[in-house]
């Protein structure tokens, strides 16, 4: 199109009201939630950027197909429709629906993980790491060094460090590495994509050692769009062709359909191996459900089948990636430190750079996330020392590498004026950043503490 304005390629048929709170109300709400945004009721949030997972707006076509969902226990036609869509998109052979991404992870790693094994990934998402470690295996992250520098503005920062991969396989012995994963896009590394060249190179190394390669495919369509736009040789390729080419390099995939299948719940595990497929089928029947529904309703399978077709639409992806960039670029222009380049599903504020006067053990990311709520009712999530900080053997806090605040954009939910409002709120907090003060934990759980911790402002 010849015009520079990228529009939302949809119109709105059904709306949900948003509740606008006063600053006084928000002070009280935040206080009652112990400065933990997970503990705030969603009704008390104005713009919810906590996650892009399960928060998509479904299309009229998805709702229509849900009405036709087949709720038969075994062999429902919704499964066969869904299976065909996934096979056409990915070329993978055996498709198992599951209730969400981590269910696929649990099945996969309980079959191939275990003590003495190492699973290698560009960066494990937290549930992936937790499921690998729960099986007794080691979860090793080998993203390229550039992927760890938030300021460095280079493309494909989600790539695997293939030299380090080769070395790690040699050190551990290929027989102890049952799987290599590529997370596309790399969520924990800032929503950064993996290039086709890197996928192919990783494949080559896996072939050399006879190790299967899988995708953690949650945001596969966003990754394909980055390849089309940013990697030489793919400009004229339609997205489904790029997706097919990406998947031609892997032996299987885990997928949380709550992201790029544009649904509120669902996922799948897909594999080429007949032997692994038999094992998955048996385990799935034991814990998720019969393999033609996998813990979902038939209508959920129908919504996924439709969503997977909509997500590879060129104008949808252009709107999607451009609107994330719209938010990120406006913040960069205002001098606000963000992780660069802007990823696919979220903008990450660099709280360490924005609040250098707050030491990392006083949780600058959480301070910033709370400030965005107080200022404008925005919910984001801290990805820093509250989430990933650890205790050493003496109980002292070991901080995370980065102190980030993620603003994840739900798909097809907010309009440009919502995002303009978010930009204004962040600019306003940025103006007052020197007045912000640190937080301390008063109560915490032994693991995944960020979900339930109670915090309070430090009094000087
Ligand atoms: N892998 C990646 C890369 C993810 O981002 C997620 C979820 C999962 C696996 C697990 O999928 O939630 O369906 O079980 N990410 C969400 C987020 C929770 O907010 O980034 P799930």
Coordinates of C-alpha atoms and ligand atoms in Angstrom, one line a residue:
X1 CA 0.0 0.0 0.0
X2 CA 1.3 3.5 -0.8
X3 CA 0.2 5.1 2.5
X4 CA 2.5 5.2 5.5
X5 CA -0.1 4.7 8.2
X6 CA -0.5 1.0 9.0
X7 CA -4.0 0.4 10.2
X8 CA -5.6 -2.3 12.4
X9 CA -6.7 -4.8 9.7
X10 CA -10.0 -5.4 11.5
X11 CA -13.0 -3.5 12.9
X12 CA -14.5 -3.9 16.3
X13 CA -17.8 -5.7 16.7
X14 CA -17.9 -6.4 20.4
X15 CA -16.5 -4.2 23.2
X16 CA -15.6 -4.5 26.9
X17 CA -15.8 -1.4 29.1
X18 CA -12.6 -0.4 30.9
X19 CA -12.9 1.0 34.5
X20 CA -11.0 4.2 35.0
X21 CA -9.8 4.6 38.6
X22 CA -8.6 7.7 40.4
X23 CA -5.0 8.0 41.6
X24 CA -6.3 7.8 45.2
X25 CA -8.0 4.5 44.5
X26 CA -4.9 3.2 42.8
X27 CA -2.7 4.0 45.9
X28 CA -5.2 2.1 48.1
X29 CA -5.4 -0.8 45.6
X30 CA -1.6 -1.1 45.2
X31 CA -1.2 -0.9 49.0
X32 CA -3.7 -3.7 49.5
X33 CA -2.0 -5.8 46.8
X34 CA 1.3 -5.4 48.7
X35 CA 3.0 -3.7 45.7
X36 CA 2.5 -6.9 43.7
X37 CA 0.6 -6.4 40.4
X38 CA -0.3 -10.1 40.2
X39 CA -2.4 -9.5 43.3
X40 CA -4.5 -6.7 41.8
X41 CA -8.0 -7.7 40.4
X42 CA -8.1 -7.3 36.6
X43 CA -11.2 -5.0 37.0
X44 CA -8.9 -2.5 38.7
X45 CA -6.5 -2.4 35.7
X46 CA -7.0 0.1 32.9
X47 CA -4.6 -1.2 30.3
X48 CA -3.3 -4.8 31.0
X49 CA 0.1 -5.4 29.5
X50 CA 0.9 -8.2 31.9
X51 CA 1.1 -10.8 29.1
X52 CA 0.3 -11.5 25.5
X53 CA -0.6 -15.1 26.5
X54 CA -4.3 -16.1 26.3
X55 CA -5.3 -12.5 26.0
X56 CA -6.0 -12.2 22.3
X57 CA -9.3 -11.0 20.9
X58 CA -10.8 -13.8 18.8
X59 CA -12.3 -13.1 15.4
X60 CA -15.9 -13.5 14.4
X61 CA -14.8 -16.5 12.3
X62 CA -13.2 -18.1 15.4
X63 CA -16.4 -17.6 17.4
X64 CA -18.4 -19.0 14.6
X65 CA -16.3 -22.1 14.3
X66 CA -16.5 -22.6 18.1
X67 CA -20.3 -23.1 17.7
X68 CA -19.5 -25.9 15.3
X69 CA -17.0 -27.5 17.7
X70 CA -17.5 -31.3 17.9
X71 CA -17.5 -32.5 21.5
X72 CA -17.3 -36.2 20.8
X73 CA -14.9 -37.9 23.2
X74 CA -13.0 -39.8 20.5
X75 CA -12.4 -38.8 16.8
X76 CA -14.1 -35.4 16.8
X77 CA -14.0 -33.7 13.5
X78 CA -12.7 -30.5 15.2
X79 CA -9.5 -32.5 15.9
X80 CA -9.1 -33.6 12.3
X81 CA -9.6 -30.0 11.1
X82 CA -7.0 -28.7 13.6
X83 CA -4.6 -31.5 12.7
X84 CA -4.8 -30.7 9.0
X85 CA -4.1 -27.0 9.7
X86 CA -1.0 -27.8 11.8
X87 CA 0.3 -30.3 9.3
X88 CA -0.2 -27.9 6.4
X89 CA 1.6 -25.1 8.3
X90 CA 4.5 -27.1 9.7
X91 CA 4.8 -30.3 7.7
X92 CA 5.2 -32.2 11.1
X93 CA 3.8 -35.7 11.2
X94 CA 2.1 -36.4 14.6
X95 CA 0.1 -33.7 16.2
X96 CA -1.1 -33.9 19.9
X97 CA -3.4 -31.1 21.3
X98 CA -2.7 -30.1 24.9
X99 CA -4.3 -27.5 27.2
X100 CA -1.3 -25.1 27.0
X101 CA 2.4 -24.9 26.3
X102 CA 3.7 -26.2 29.6
X103 CA 1.6 -29.4 29.2
X104 CA 3.5 -30.1 26.0
X105 CA 6.8 -29.4 27.9
X106 CA 5.9 -31.7 30.8
X107 CA 5.0 -34.6 28.4
X108 CA 8.1 -34.1 26.3
X109 CA 10.7 -33.7 29.1
X110 CA 9.3 -36.5 31.2
X111 CA 9.9 -38.7 28.2
X112 CA 13.3 -37.5 27.1
X113 CA 14.7 -35.6 30.1
X114 CA 16.1 -37.0 33.3
X115 CA 19.2 -37.0 35.5
X116 CA 22.5 -36.6 33.6
X117 CA 20.8 -35.1 30.5
X118 CA 21.2 -31.6 29.2
X119 CA 18.6 -29.7 27.1
X120 CA 20.1 -26.8 25.1
X121 CA 18.0 -23.8 24.1
X122 CA 18.7 -20.3 22.9
X123 CA 16.9 -19.2 26.1
X124 CA 14.5 -21.4 28.1
X125 CA 11.3 -19.7 29.0
X126 CA 10.7 -20.1 32.8
X127 CA 8.1 -22.9 32.5
X128 CA 10.3 -24.7 30.0
X129 CA 13.3 -24.5 32.3
X130 CA 11.2 -25.6 35.3
X131 CA 9.9 -28.7 33.4
X132 CA 13.4 -29.6 32.2
X133 CA 14.8 -29.3 35.7
X134 CA 11.8 -31.1 37.2
X135 CA 12.7 -34.1 35.1
X136 CA 16.2 -34.0 36.7
X137 CA 17.9 -32.7 33.5
X138 CA 20.1 -29.5 33.1
X139 CA 18.6 -26.6 31.1
X140 CA 21.4 -24.8 29.3
X141 CA 20.9 -21.3 27.6
X142 CA 23.3 -20.6 24.7
X143 CA 21.9 -17.4 23.0
X144 CA 24.4 -15.3 21.1
X145 CA 26.4 -12.9 23.2
X146 CA 24.6 -10.0 21.5
X147 CA 21.3 -11.2 22.9
X148 CA 22.5 -10.4 26.4
X149 CA 23.2 -6.7 25.7
X150 CA 20.0 -4.7 26.0
X151 CA 21.4 -1.6 24.3
X152 CA 22.8 -3.3 21.2
X153 CA 20.6 -2.7 18.2
X154 CA 21.3 -5.6 15.8
X155 CA 18.8 -8.0 14.2
X156 CA 18.2 -11.6 15.2
X157 CA 19.4 -11.3 18.7
X158 CA 17.5 -14.5 19.5
X159 CA 20.0 -16.6 17.5
X160 CA 21.7 -19.7 19.0
X161 CA 25.5 -19.4 19.6
X162 CA 26.3 -22.3 17.3
X163 CA 30.0 -22.5 18.3
X164 CA 29.0 -22.7 22.0
X165 CA 26.4 -25.3 21.0
X166 CA 28.9 -27.5 19.3
X167 CA 31.3 -27.2 22.2
X168 CA 28.6 -27.9 24.8
X169 CA 27.6 -31.1 22.9
X170 CA 31.2 -32.3 22.7
X171 CA 31.8 -31.6 26.4
X172 CA 28.7 -33.4 27.6
X173 CA 28.7 -36.1 25.0
X174 CA 26.0 -36.2 22.3
X175 CA 24.4 -39.2 24.1
X176 CA 23.6 -36.9 27.0
X177 CA 21.9 -34.2 24.9
X178 CA 18.6 -35.7 24.0
X179 CA 17.2 -32.4 22.5
X180 CA 18.2 -28.9 21.2
X181 CA 15.4 -26.3 21.2
X182 CA 15.1 -23.0 19.5
X183 CA 12.6 -20.6 21.1
X184 CA 11.0 -18.5 18.4
X185 CA 10.8 -15.7 19.1
X186 CA 13.1 -15.6 22.1
X187 CA 10.7 -14.4 24.8
X188 CA 13.0 -14.3 27.8
X189 CA 15.6 -12.5 25.6
X190 CA 13.3 -9.7 24.7
X191 CA 11.0 -11.2 22.0
X192 CA 14.0 -11.3 19.6
X193 CA 13.7 -13.5 16.5
X194 CA 15.9 -16.3 15.2
X195 CA 17.1 -16.1 11.6
X196 CA 16.6 -18.8 9.0
X197 CA 20.4 -19.0 8.6
X198 CA 20.7 -19.7 12.3
X199 CA 17.9 -22.3 12.2
X200 CA 19.7 -24.1 9.3
X201 CA 23.1 -23.9 11.0
X202 CA 21.7 -25.2 14.3
X203 CA 20.1 -28.1 12.3
X204 CA 23.5 -28.9 10.7
X205 CA 25.1 -29.2 14.1
X206 CA 22.3 -31.3 15.4
X207 CA 22.6 -33.6 12.3
X208 CA 26.3 -34.0 12.9
X209 CA 25.7 -35.4 16.4
X210 CA 22.3 -37.1 15.6
X211 CA 20.4 -34.9 18.1
X212 CA 16.8 -33.9 17.4
X213 CA 16.0 -30.2 17.0
X214 CA 12.6 -28.8 18.2
X215 CA 11.0 -25.4 18.2
X216 CA 9.4 -23.8 21.2
X217 CA 7.0 -22.3 18.6
X218 CA 4.7 -20.0 20.6
X219 CA 5.4 -17.0 18.4
X220 CA 6.4 -18.7 15.1
X221 CA 4.4 -16.3 12.9
X222 CA 6.0 -13.2 14.4
X223 CA 9.4 -14.9 13.9
X224 CA 8.6 -15.6 10.3
X225 CA 7.6 -11.9 9.7
X226 CA 11.0 -10.8 11.1
X227 CA 12.7 -13.2 8.6
X228 CA 10.7 -11.9 5.7
X229 CA 11.4 -8.3 6.6
X230 CA 15.0 -8.5 7.8
X231 CA 16.8 -11.4 6.3
X232 CA 18.2 -11.3 2.8
X233 CA 16.4 -13.5 0.3
X234 CA 13.0 -13.7 2.0
X235 CA 11.4 -10.4 1.0
X236 CA 9.2 -12.0 -1.7
X237 CA 8.3 -15.1 0.2
X238 CA 4.7 -15.4 1.6
X239 CA 4.6 -16.0 5.3
X240 CA 3.2 -19.6 5.1
X241 CA 6.1 -20.5 2.8
X242 CA 8.6 -19.1 5.4
X243 CA 6.9 -20.9 8.2
X244 CA 7.0 -24.2 6.2
X245 CA 10.7 -23.6 5.5
X246 CA 11.4 -22.9 9.2
X247 CA 9.7 -26.1 10.3
X248 CA 11.4 -28.2 7.6
X249 CA 14.5 -27.9 9.8
X250 CA 13.0 -29.4 13.0
X251 CA 11.9 -32.8 14.2
X252 CA 9.1 -31.5 16.4
X253 CA 7.7 -28.5 18.3
X254 CA 6.0 -27.5 21.5
X255 CA 3.4 -24.8 21.1
X256 CA 1.4 -22.5 23.4
X257 CA -1.5 -21.6 21.2
X258 CA -2.3 -18.8 23.7
X259 CA 0.2 -16.7 21.7
X260 CA 0.3 -17.1 17.9
X261 CA -2.8 -19.3 17.5
X262 CA -4.9 -16.3 18.7
X263 CA -6.9 -18.2 21.3
X264 CA -7.4 -17.9 25.0
X265 CA -6.4 -21.5 25.9
X266 CA -4.7 -24.4 24.0
X267 CA -1.5 -25.8 22.7
X268 CA 0.1 -28.7 20.9
X269 CA 3.1 -31.1 20.8
X270 CA 4.1 -32.2 17.3
X271 CA 6.8 -34.8 16.4
X272 CA 8.0 -36.6 13.4
X273 CA 9.4 -39.7 15.3
X274 CA 6.9 -42.6 15.2
X275 CA 8.5 -44.1 18.3
X276 CA 8.3 -40.9 20.4
X277 CA 4.7 -40.4 19.1
X278 CA 3.7 -43.7 20.6
X279 CA 5.1 -42.7 23.9
X280 CA 3.5 -39.3 23.8
X281 CA 0.1 -40.9 23.0
X282 CA 0.3 -43.1 26.0
X283 CA 1.3 -40.4 28.4
X284 CA -1.2 -38.0 27.0
X285 CA -4.1 -40.4 27.7
X286 CA -2.8 -40.8 31.2
X287 CA -2.6 -37.1 32.1
X288 CA -4.1 -34.7 29.5
X289 CA -7.0 -36.7 27.9
X290 CA -7.7 -38.8 24.8
X291 CA -5.3 -37.6 22.0
X292 CA -8.1 -36.2 19.8
X293 CA -9.0 -33.6 22.4
X294 CA -5.9 -33.4 24.7
X295 CA -7.5 -31.6 27.7
X296 CA -9.4 -29.2 25.5
X297 CA -13.0 -28.9 24.4
X298 CA -13.7 -29.6 20.7
X299 CA -14.6 -25.9 20.3
X300 CA -11.2 -24.9 21.5
X301 CA -9.6 -27.0 18.8
X302 CA -11.9 -25.3 16.2
X303 CA -10.8 -21.8 17.5
X304 CA -7.1 -22.8 17.3
X305 CA -7.5 -24.2 13.7
X306 CA -9.0 -20.9 12.6
X307 CA -6.5 -18.7 14.6
X308 CA -3.5 -20.5 13.1
X309 CA -4.8 -19.6 9.6
X310 CA -5.4 -16.0 10.6
X311 CA -2.0 -15.4 12.3
X312 CA 0.0 -16.0 9.1
X313 CA -1.9 -13.2 7.2
X314 CA 0.5 -10.6 5.9
X315 CA -1.5 -7.5 7.0
X316 CA -2.2 -8.9 10.4
X317 CA 1.5 -9.5 11.0
X318 CA 2.4 -6.1 9.6
X319 CA -0.1 -4.4 12.0
X320 CA 1.1 -6.6 14.9
X321 CA 4.8 -6.0 14.6
X322 CA 4.4 -2.3 13.6
X323 CA 2.2 -1.6 16.6
X324 CA 4.8 -3.0 19.0
X325 CA 7.4 -1.0 17.3
X326 CA 5.2 2.1 17.4
X327 CA 5.2 1.9 21.2
X328 CA 8.9 1.1 21.5
X329 CA 10.1 3.8 19.0
X330 CA 8.0 6.5 20.7
X331 CA 9.7 5.6 24.0
X332 CA 13.2 5.6 22.4
X333 CA 12.4 9.1 20.9
X334 CA 11.6 10.4 24.4
X335 CA 15.0 9.1 25.7
X336 CA 13.5 6.3 27.7
X337 CA 15.8 3.3 27.9
X338 CA 14.3 0.2 26.3
X339 CA 15.7 -3.1 25.1
X340 CA 16.7 -2.8 21.5
X341 CA 15.7 -3.6 18.8
X342 CA 12.0 -3.7 19.6
X343 CA 10.8 -7.4 19.8
X344 CA 7.7 -8.9 18.4
X345 CA 5.2 -9.2 21.3
X346 CA 6.5 -6.7 23.9
X347 CA 8.5 -3.7 24.7
X348 CA 11.0 -4.1 27.6
X349 CA 11.9 -1.0 29.7
X350 CA 15.4 -1.1 31.1
X351 CA 14.7 -0.3 34.7
X352 CA 18.4 -0.5 35.7
X353 CA 19.3 2.3 33.3
X354 CA 16.2 4.3 34.1
X355 CA 16.5 4.2 37.9
X356 CA 20.2 4.0 38.6
X357 CA 19.6 5.5 42.1
X358 CA 17.7 2.3 43.1
X359 CA 20.1 -0.6 43.9
X360 CA 19.2 -4.0 42.3
X361 CA 18.4 -5.5 45.7
X362 CA 15.6 -2.9 46.0
X363 CA 13.9 -4.1 42.9
X364 CA 14.0 -1.2 40.4
X365 CA 12.0 -3.2 37.9
X366 CA 9.2 -3.7 40.4
X367 CA 9.4 -0.1 41.5
X368 CA 8.9 1.0 37.9
X369 CA 6.0 -1.5 37.3
X370 CA 4.2 -0.2 40.4
X371 CA 4.8 3.5 39.3
X372 CA 3.2 2.8 35.9
X373 CA 0.2 1.4 37.7
X374 CA -0.1 4.3 40.1
X375 CA 0.4 6.9 37.3
X376 CA -2.1 5.4 34.8
X377 CA -3.5 2.1 35.8
X378 CA -1.2 0.1 33.5
X379 CA -0.2 -3.4 34.5
X380 CA 3.2 -4.6 33.2
X381 CA 5.5 -7.3 34.6
X382 CA 8.9 -7.1 36.3
X383 CA 11.5 -9.4 34.7
X384 CA 14.4 -8.8 37.0
X385 CA 15.6 -9.7 40.5
X386 CA 12.1 -10.2 41.9
X387 CA 11.4 -12.8 39.2
X388 CA 14.9 -14.3 38.7
X389 CA 16.9 -13.3 41.8
X390 CA 18.3 -16.2 43.7
X391 CA 19.6 -16.7 47.2
X392 CA 23.2 -17.9 47.7
X393 CA 24.0 -20.6 50.3
X394 CA 24.1 -18.0 53.0
X395 CA 20.7 -16.6 52.1
X396 CA 22.0 -13.4 50.5
X397 CA 20.3 -12.2 47.4
X398 CA 22.0 -12.8 44.0
X399 CA 20.5 -10.4 41.6
X400 CA 19.3 -11.2 38.0
X401 CA 21.5 -10.1 35.0
X402 CA 18.9 -7.6 33.8
X403 CA 16.2 -5.4 35.5
X404 CA 13.5 -5.2 32.9
X405 CA 9.8 -4.3 32.8
X406 CA 7.9 -6.1 30.1
X407 CA 5.0 -4.3 28.4
X408 CA 3.4 -7.3 26.5
X409 CA 0.9 -6.4 23.9
X410 CA -2.3 -8.6 23.7
X411 CA -3.1 -9.4 20.1
X412 CA -6.0 -7.4 18.4
X413 CA -7.1 -5.9 21.8
X414 CA -5.9 -2.3 22.2
X415 CA -6.1 0.5 19.6
X416 CA -3.5 3.1 18.8
X417 CA -5.0 5.6 21.2
X418 CA -4.7 3.1 24.1
X419 CA -1.0 2.8 23.1
X420 CA -0.7 6.6 22.9
X421 CA -2.0 6.8 26.4
X422 CA 0.5 4.2 27.6
X423 CA 3.3 6.3 26.0
X424 CA 2.1 9.4 27.9
X425 CA 2.0 7.6 31.2
X426 CA 5.5 6.2 30.8
X427 CA 6.8 9.6 29.8
X428 CA 5.2 11.1 32.9
X429 CA 6.8 8.4 35.1
X430 CA 10.1 9.1 33.4
X431 CA 9.9 12.8 34.4
X432 CA 9.4 11.8 38.0
X433 CA 11.9 8.9 38.1
X434 CA 14.2 10.6 40.6
X435 CA 11.4 10.6 43.2
X436 CA 10.9 6.9 43.0
X437 CA 12.1 4.8 46.0
X438 CA 13.1 1.2 46.4
X439 CA 11.0 -1.8 47.7
X440 CA 11.7 -4.6 50.1
X441 CA 10.2 -8.0 50.3
X442 CA 8.2 -8.8 53.5
X443 CA 6.9 -12.2 52.5
X444 CA 7.9 -14.6 49.8
X445 CA 7.4 -18.2 48.6
X446 CA 10.4 -20.6 48.2
X447 CA 10.1 -20.6 44.4
X448 CA 8.4 -18.5 41.7
X449 CA 8.1 -15.8 44.4
X450 CA 7.1 -13.0 42.0
X451 CA 3.6 -14.4 41.7
X452 CA 2.7 -14.1 45.4
X453 CA 5.4 -12.0 47.2
X454 CA 4.4 -9.1 49.5
X455 CA 6.6 -5.9 49.2
X456 CA 6.6 -2.5 50.9
X457 CA 8.3 0.8 50.2
X458 CA 11.6 1.3 52.0
X459 CA 11.3 4.1 54.5
X460 CA 14.4 6.3 54.8
Ligands
LIG1 N1 7.4 -21.0 25.9 C1 7.4 -19.7 25.8 C2 8.5 -19.1 24.9 C3 6.4 -18.9 26.5 O1 6.5 -17.5 26.3 C4 5.5 -19.5 27.3 C5 4.5 -18.7 28.0 C6 5.5 -20.9 27.4 C7 6.4 -21.6 26.7 C8 4.5 -21.6 28.2 O2 3.2 -21.6 27.6 O3 1.8 -20.4 29.3 O4 0.8 -21.8 27.5 O5 2.0 -22.9 29.4 N2 4.6 -17.4 28.2 C9 3.7 -16.6 28.8 C10 4.2 -15.2 28.9 C11 3.1 -17.1 30.1 O6 3.6 -14.3 29.6 O7 5.3 -14.9 28.3 P1 1.9 -21.7 28.5

